[in-house]
Amino acid sequence: MTSMISTISTISTISTISTISTTSTTSTTSTTIALRRLFTALLLAPTAHGASAAGPSAPTIFAADSFWTTLIARNAPLHPDSNAFVQEFLRQKKAYYGNVNLNTSKYASPVYVVGPDVAGSDVTEWNCQNKRFKDKLLAQQWLAVPIPAYAEAADGSDAEMTVYQPSTDTLWEFWRARKVDGAWQACWGGRLSHVSRSDGVFPAHYGTTATSLPFIGGQITAAELQKGEIGHAIGIALVDAEHFNIKSWPAHRSDGYNPQHQPHRIPEGLRLRLDPAVDVDQLKLHPVAKTIARAAQIYGFVVWDKAGAISLRLENPKSATARGQPDPYPALFKGTGASAILNGFPWDRLQFMPLDYGKP
């Protein structure tokens, strides 16, 4: 505990120095880079238990000890198959479009944060999967959902949507959401109550991702990219995942499919990171990619879903455009396509953590 307090205190001092340096007329680029490296090194310093506490600038709607905002220590153990998993990741990247995509308007969820005055309405389950039953517990979770009048689901066949109401400490997710005759329907999703005391995972088999990890935890927001700092683990979707009977905490479930038992398929829920020894400042990357790389060293990625290509989700711009605000991503991407932002990212320097890494 003393070591943790000392580290946080030092980080706070460095953060203050960095702020002063940034605003000083005598500061230089080299000074800023040096401070950033020192700041990152302190964040990655090991604690007595080999895992680091939540970062000082890592706000979260979940409990303070949620895995989403828990740092991965520099000396954290690696999975015994880490090198083989890296090769499997690179195989998938090469086989499926040759890049890692950033999802924005499609296959990423808008997040509507609403106040206590938004009226609730029931959302009904529609049977898009031709199941022989409807989930009665899901129907209960979707009673009186405060969906704002301007809300729109994501483009694309998944039509995701998230509603978060801080006043009731409640989060709702919807998959294949649609509005029929003025009433909302969705094919699946869930409700997470007592969000601020939650570990950041939907209960049981609920939630939209295949692992029950909520979008709001692992999506990257435009505000984070504008700030140049992501304060949480990032969800990553693979194309080929280990069979669903093999998963890693914090995943509650998996849609992985590997009936032929192909070796070294990566389980859903597994944590991975960018090697903290990589000097991100020296990489020739898009500014957005550098921000992602720094977070990947400190908080890492978590495998939360499958997709048609390896991909990360950015908060859907409909969070802004549905309220009449501009799409924030053209200004951030500066003319680079979403599929090219991560070009040059050192994916060969990934490191995979052990199964159930960080499980309480």
mmCIF file of N, CA and C in Angstrom, residues 7-19 31-45 54-58 71 74 227-231 281 294 297-299:
data_model
loop_
_atom_site.group_PDB
_atom_site.id
_atom_site.type_symbol
_atom_site.label_atom_id
_atom_site.label_comp_id
_atom_site.label_asym_id
_atom_site.label_seq_id
_atom_site.Cartn_x
_atom_site.Cartn_y
_atom_site.Cartn_z
ATOM 1 N N THR A 7 3.789 5.890 -5.402
ATOM 2 C CA THR A 7 3.748 5.964 -6.867
ATOM 3 C C THR A 7 2.721 6.972 -7.345
ATOM 4 N N ILE A 8 1.504 6.913 -6.743
ATOM 5 C CA ILE A 8 0.452 7.842 -7.146
ATOM 6 C C ILE A 8 0.853 9.273 -6.833
ATOM 7 N N SER A 9 1.494 9.474 -5.670
ATOM 8 C CA SER A 9 1.941 10.813 -5.306
ATOM 9 C C SER A 9 2.955 11.339 -6.293
ATOM 10 N N THR A 10 3.878 10.474 -6.697
ATOM 11 C CA THR A 10 4.893 10.882 -7.665
ATOM 12 C C THR A 10 4.270 11.191 -9.009
ATOM 13 N N ILE A 11 3.296 10.344 -9.402
ATOM 14 C CA ILE A 11 2.610 10.573 -10.671
ATOM 15 C C ILE A 11 1.914 11.923 -10.655
ATOM 16 N N SER A 12 1.265 12.238 -9.527
ATOM 17 C CA SER A 12 0.572 13.516 -9.419
ATOM 18 C C SER A 12 1.532 14.673 -9.592
ATOM 19 N N THR A 13 2.724 14.543 -8.996
ATOM 20 C CA THR A 13 3.726 15.590 -9.125
ATOM 21 C C THR A 13 4.181 15.745 -10.558
ATOM 22 N N ILE A 14 4.438 14.610 -11.193
ATOM 23 C CA ILE A 14 4.887 14.641 -12.585
ATOM 24 C C ILE A 14 3.810 15.226 -13.483
ATOM 25 N N SER A 15 2.533 14.840 -13.211
ATOM 26 C CA SER A 15 1.440 15.372 -14.014
ATOM 27 C C SER A 15 1.363 16.887 -13.898
ATOM 28 N N THR A 16 1.568 17.396 -12.675
ATOM 29 C CA THR A 16 1.562 18.843 -12.467
ATOM 30 C C THR A 16 2.701 19.506 -13.213
ATOM 31 N N ILE A 17 3.881 18.907 -13.110
ATOM 32 C CA ILE A 17 5.040 19.448 -13.819
ATOM 33 C C ILE A 17 4.791 19.471 -15.310
ATOM 34 N N SER A 18 4.186 18.365 -15.811
ATOM 35 C CA SER A 18 3.912 18.277 -17.241
ATOM 36 C C SER A 18 2.964 19.388 -17.685
ATOM 37 N N THR A 19 1.937 19.655 -16.864
ATOM 38 C CA THR A 19 0.983 20.709 -17.209
ATOM 39 C C THR A 19 1.667 22.063 -17.256
ATOM 40 N N THR A 31 11.316 18.110 -23.866
ATOM 41 C CA THR A 31 10.939 18.083 -22.455
ATOM 42 C C THR A 31 9.596 17.394 -22.282
ATOM 43 N N THR A 32 8.649 17.720 -23.136
ATOM 44 C CA THR A 32 7.329 17.110 -23.066
ATOM 45 C C THR A 32 7.419 15.601 -23.261
ATOM 46 N N ILE A 33 8.203 15.166 -24.239
ATOM 47 C CA ILE A 33 8.362 13.733 -24.502
ATOM 48 C C ILE A 33 9.007 13.046 -23.310
ATOM 49 N N ALA A 34 10.032 13.682 -22.725
ATOM 50 C CA ALA A 34 10.721 13.093 -21.579
ATOM 51 C C ALA A 34 9.766 12.927 -20.397
ATOM 52 N N LEU A 35 8.945 13.945 -20.150
ATOM 53 C CA LEU A 35 7.991 13.864 -19.053
ATOM 54 C C LEU A 35 6.949 12.782 -19.312
ATOM 55 N N ARG A 36 6.504 12.688 -20.576
ATOM 56 C CA ARG A 36 5.525 11.661 -20.912
ATOM 57 C C ARG A 36 6.093 10.265 -20.676
ATOM 58 N N ARG A 37 7.362 10.071 -21.063
ATOM 59 C CA ARG A 37 7.988 8.760 -20.850
ATOM 60 C C ARG A 37 8.093 8.441 -19.364
ATOM 61 N N LEU A 38 8.457 9.450 -18.563
ATOM 62 C CA LEU A 38 8.568 9.232 -17.134
ATOM 63 C C LEU A 38 7.208 8.937 -16.533
ATOM 64 N N PHE A 39 6.194 9.670 -16.977
ATOM 65 C CA PHE A 39 4.837 9.461 -16.506
ATOM 66 C C PHE A 39 4.374 8.040 -16.819
ATOM 67 N N THR A 40 4.640 7.589 -18.044
ATOM 68 C CA THR A 40 4.256 6.232 -18.438
ATOM 69 C C THR A 40 5.014 5.192 -17.635
ATOM 70 N N ALA A 41 6.307 5.429 -17.406
ATOM 71 C CA ALA A 41 7.112 4.483 -16.631
ATOM 72 C C ALA A 41 6.570 4.340 -15.217
ATOM 73 N N LEU A 42 6.154 5.457 -14.614
ATOM 74 C CA LEU A 42 5.595 5.398 -13.268
ATOM 75 C C LEU A 42 4.274 4.648 -13.253
ATOM 76 N N LEU A 43 3.457 4.847 -14.267
ATOM 77 C CA LEU A 43 2.188 4.133 -14.348
ATOM 78 C C LEU A 43 2.409 2.633 -14.455
ATOM 79 N N LEU A 44 3.471 2.238 -15.147
ATOM 80 C CA LEU A 44 3.731 0.822 -15.380
ATOM 81 C C LEU A 44 4.571 0.192 -14.281
ATOM 82 N N ALA A 45 4.944 0.987 -13.274
ATOM 83 C CA ALA A 45 5.748 0.442 -12.185
ATOM 84 C C ALA A 45 4.966 -0.629 -11.451
ATOM 85 N N ALA A 54 -5.790 1.641 -10.337
ATOM 86 C CA ALA A 54 -6.387 2.464 -11.387
ATOM 87 C C ALA A 54 -5.604 3.751 -11.547
ATOM 88 N N GLY A 55 -5.475 4.196 -12.778
ATOM 89 C CA GLY A 55 -4.693 5.385 -13.064
ATOM 90 C C GLY A 55 -5.347 6.638 -12.523
ATOM 91 N N PRO A 56 -4.567 7.666 -12.235
ATOM 92 C CA PRO A 56 -5.100 8.884 -11.640
ATOM 93 C C PRO A 56 -6.007 9.667 -12.572
ATOM 94 N N SER A 57 -5.879 9.457 -13.872
ATOM 95 C CA SER A 57 -6.724 10.190 -14.818
ATOM 96 C C SER A 57 -7.583 9.216 -15.605
ATOM 97 N N ALA A 58 -8.102 8.204 -14.909
ATOM 98 C CA ALA A 58 -8.886 7.165 -15.546
ATOM 99 C C ALA A 58 -10.300 7.159 -14.984
ATOM 100 N N LEU A 71 -4.444 -0.800 -14.171
ATOM 101 C CA LEU A 71 -3.235 -0.820 -14.988
ATOM 102 C C LEU A 71 -2.610 -2.216 -15.000
ATOM 103 N N ARG A 74 4.295 -3.473 -15.471
ATOM 104 C CA ARG A 74 5.347 -3.797 -16.428
ATOM 105 C C ARG A 74 5.839 -5.224 -16.266
ATOM 106 N N LYS A 227 -8.269 14.661 -26.333
ATOM 107 C CA LYS A 227 -7.387 14.887 -25.186
ATOM 108 C C LYS A 227 -6.025 14.234 -25.378
ATOM 109 N N GLY A 228 -6.004 13.172 -26.190
ATOM 110 C CA GLY A 228 -4.761 12.427 -26.397
ATOM 111 C C GLY A 228 -4.479 11.434 -25.299
ATOM 112 N N GLU A 229 -5.531 10.997 -24.602
ATOM 113 C CA GLU A 229 -5.345 10.058 -23.493
ATOM 114 C C GLU A 229 -6.582 9.194 -23.324
ATOM 115 N N ILE A 230 -6.372 7.888 -23.310
ATOM 116 C CA ILE A 230 -7.439 6.918 -23.089
ATOM 117 C C ILE A 230 -7.182 6.283 -21.733
ATOM 118 N N GLY A 231 -8.141 6.370 -20.833
ATOM 119 C CA GLY A 231 -7.910 5.927 -19.465
ATOM 120 C C GLY A 231 -8.525 4.592 -19.119
ATOM 121 N N ASP A 281 6.709 7.289 -28.920
ATOM 122 C CA ASP A 281 7.007 8.613 -29.477
ATOM 123 C C ASP A 281 7.864 8.535 -30.735
ATOM 124 N N ARG A 294 -0.417 4.177 -26.581
ATOM 125 C CA ARG A 294 -0.046 4.454 -25.185
ATOM 126 C C ARG A 294 -1.015 3.781 -24.220
ATOM 127 N N GLN A 297 -0.341 0.083 -23.937
ATOM 128 C CA GLN A 297 0.772 -0.280 -23.062
ATOM 129 C C GLN A 297 0.367 -0.275 -21.596
ATOM 130 N N ILE A 298 -0.507 0.632 -21.222
ATOM 131 C CA ILE A 298 -0.843 0.835 -19.812
ATOM 132 C C ILE A 298 -2.032 -0.008 -19.367
ATOM 133 N N TYR A 299 -3.105 0.009 -20.166
ATOM 134 C CA TYR A 299 -4.326 -0.707 -19.815
ATOM 135 C C TYR A 299 -4.550 -1.951 -20.663
#
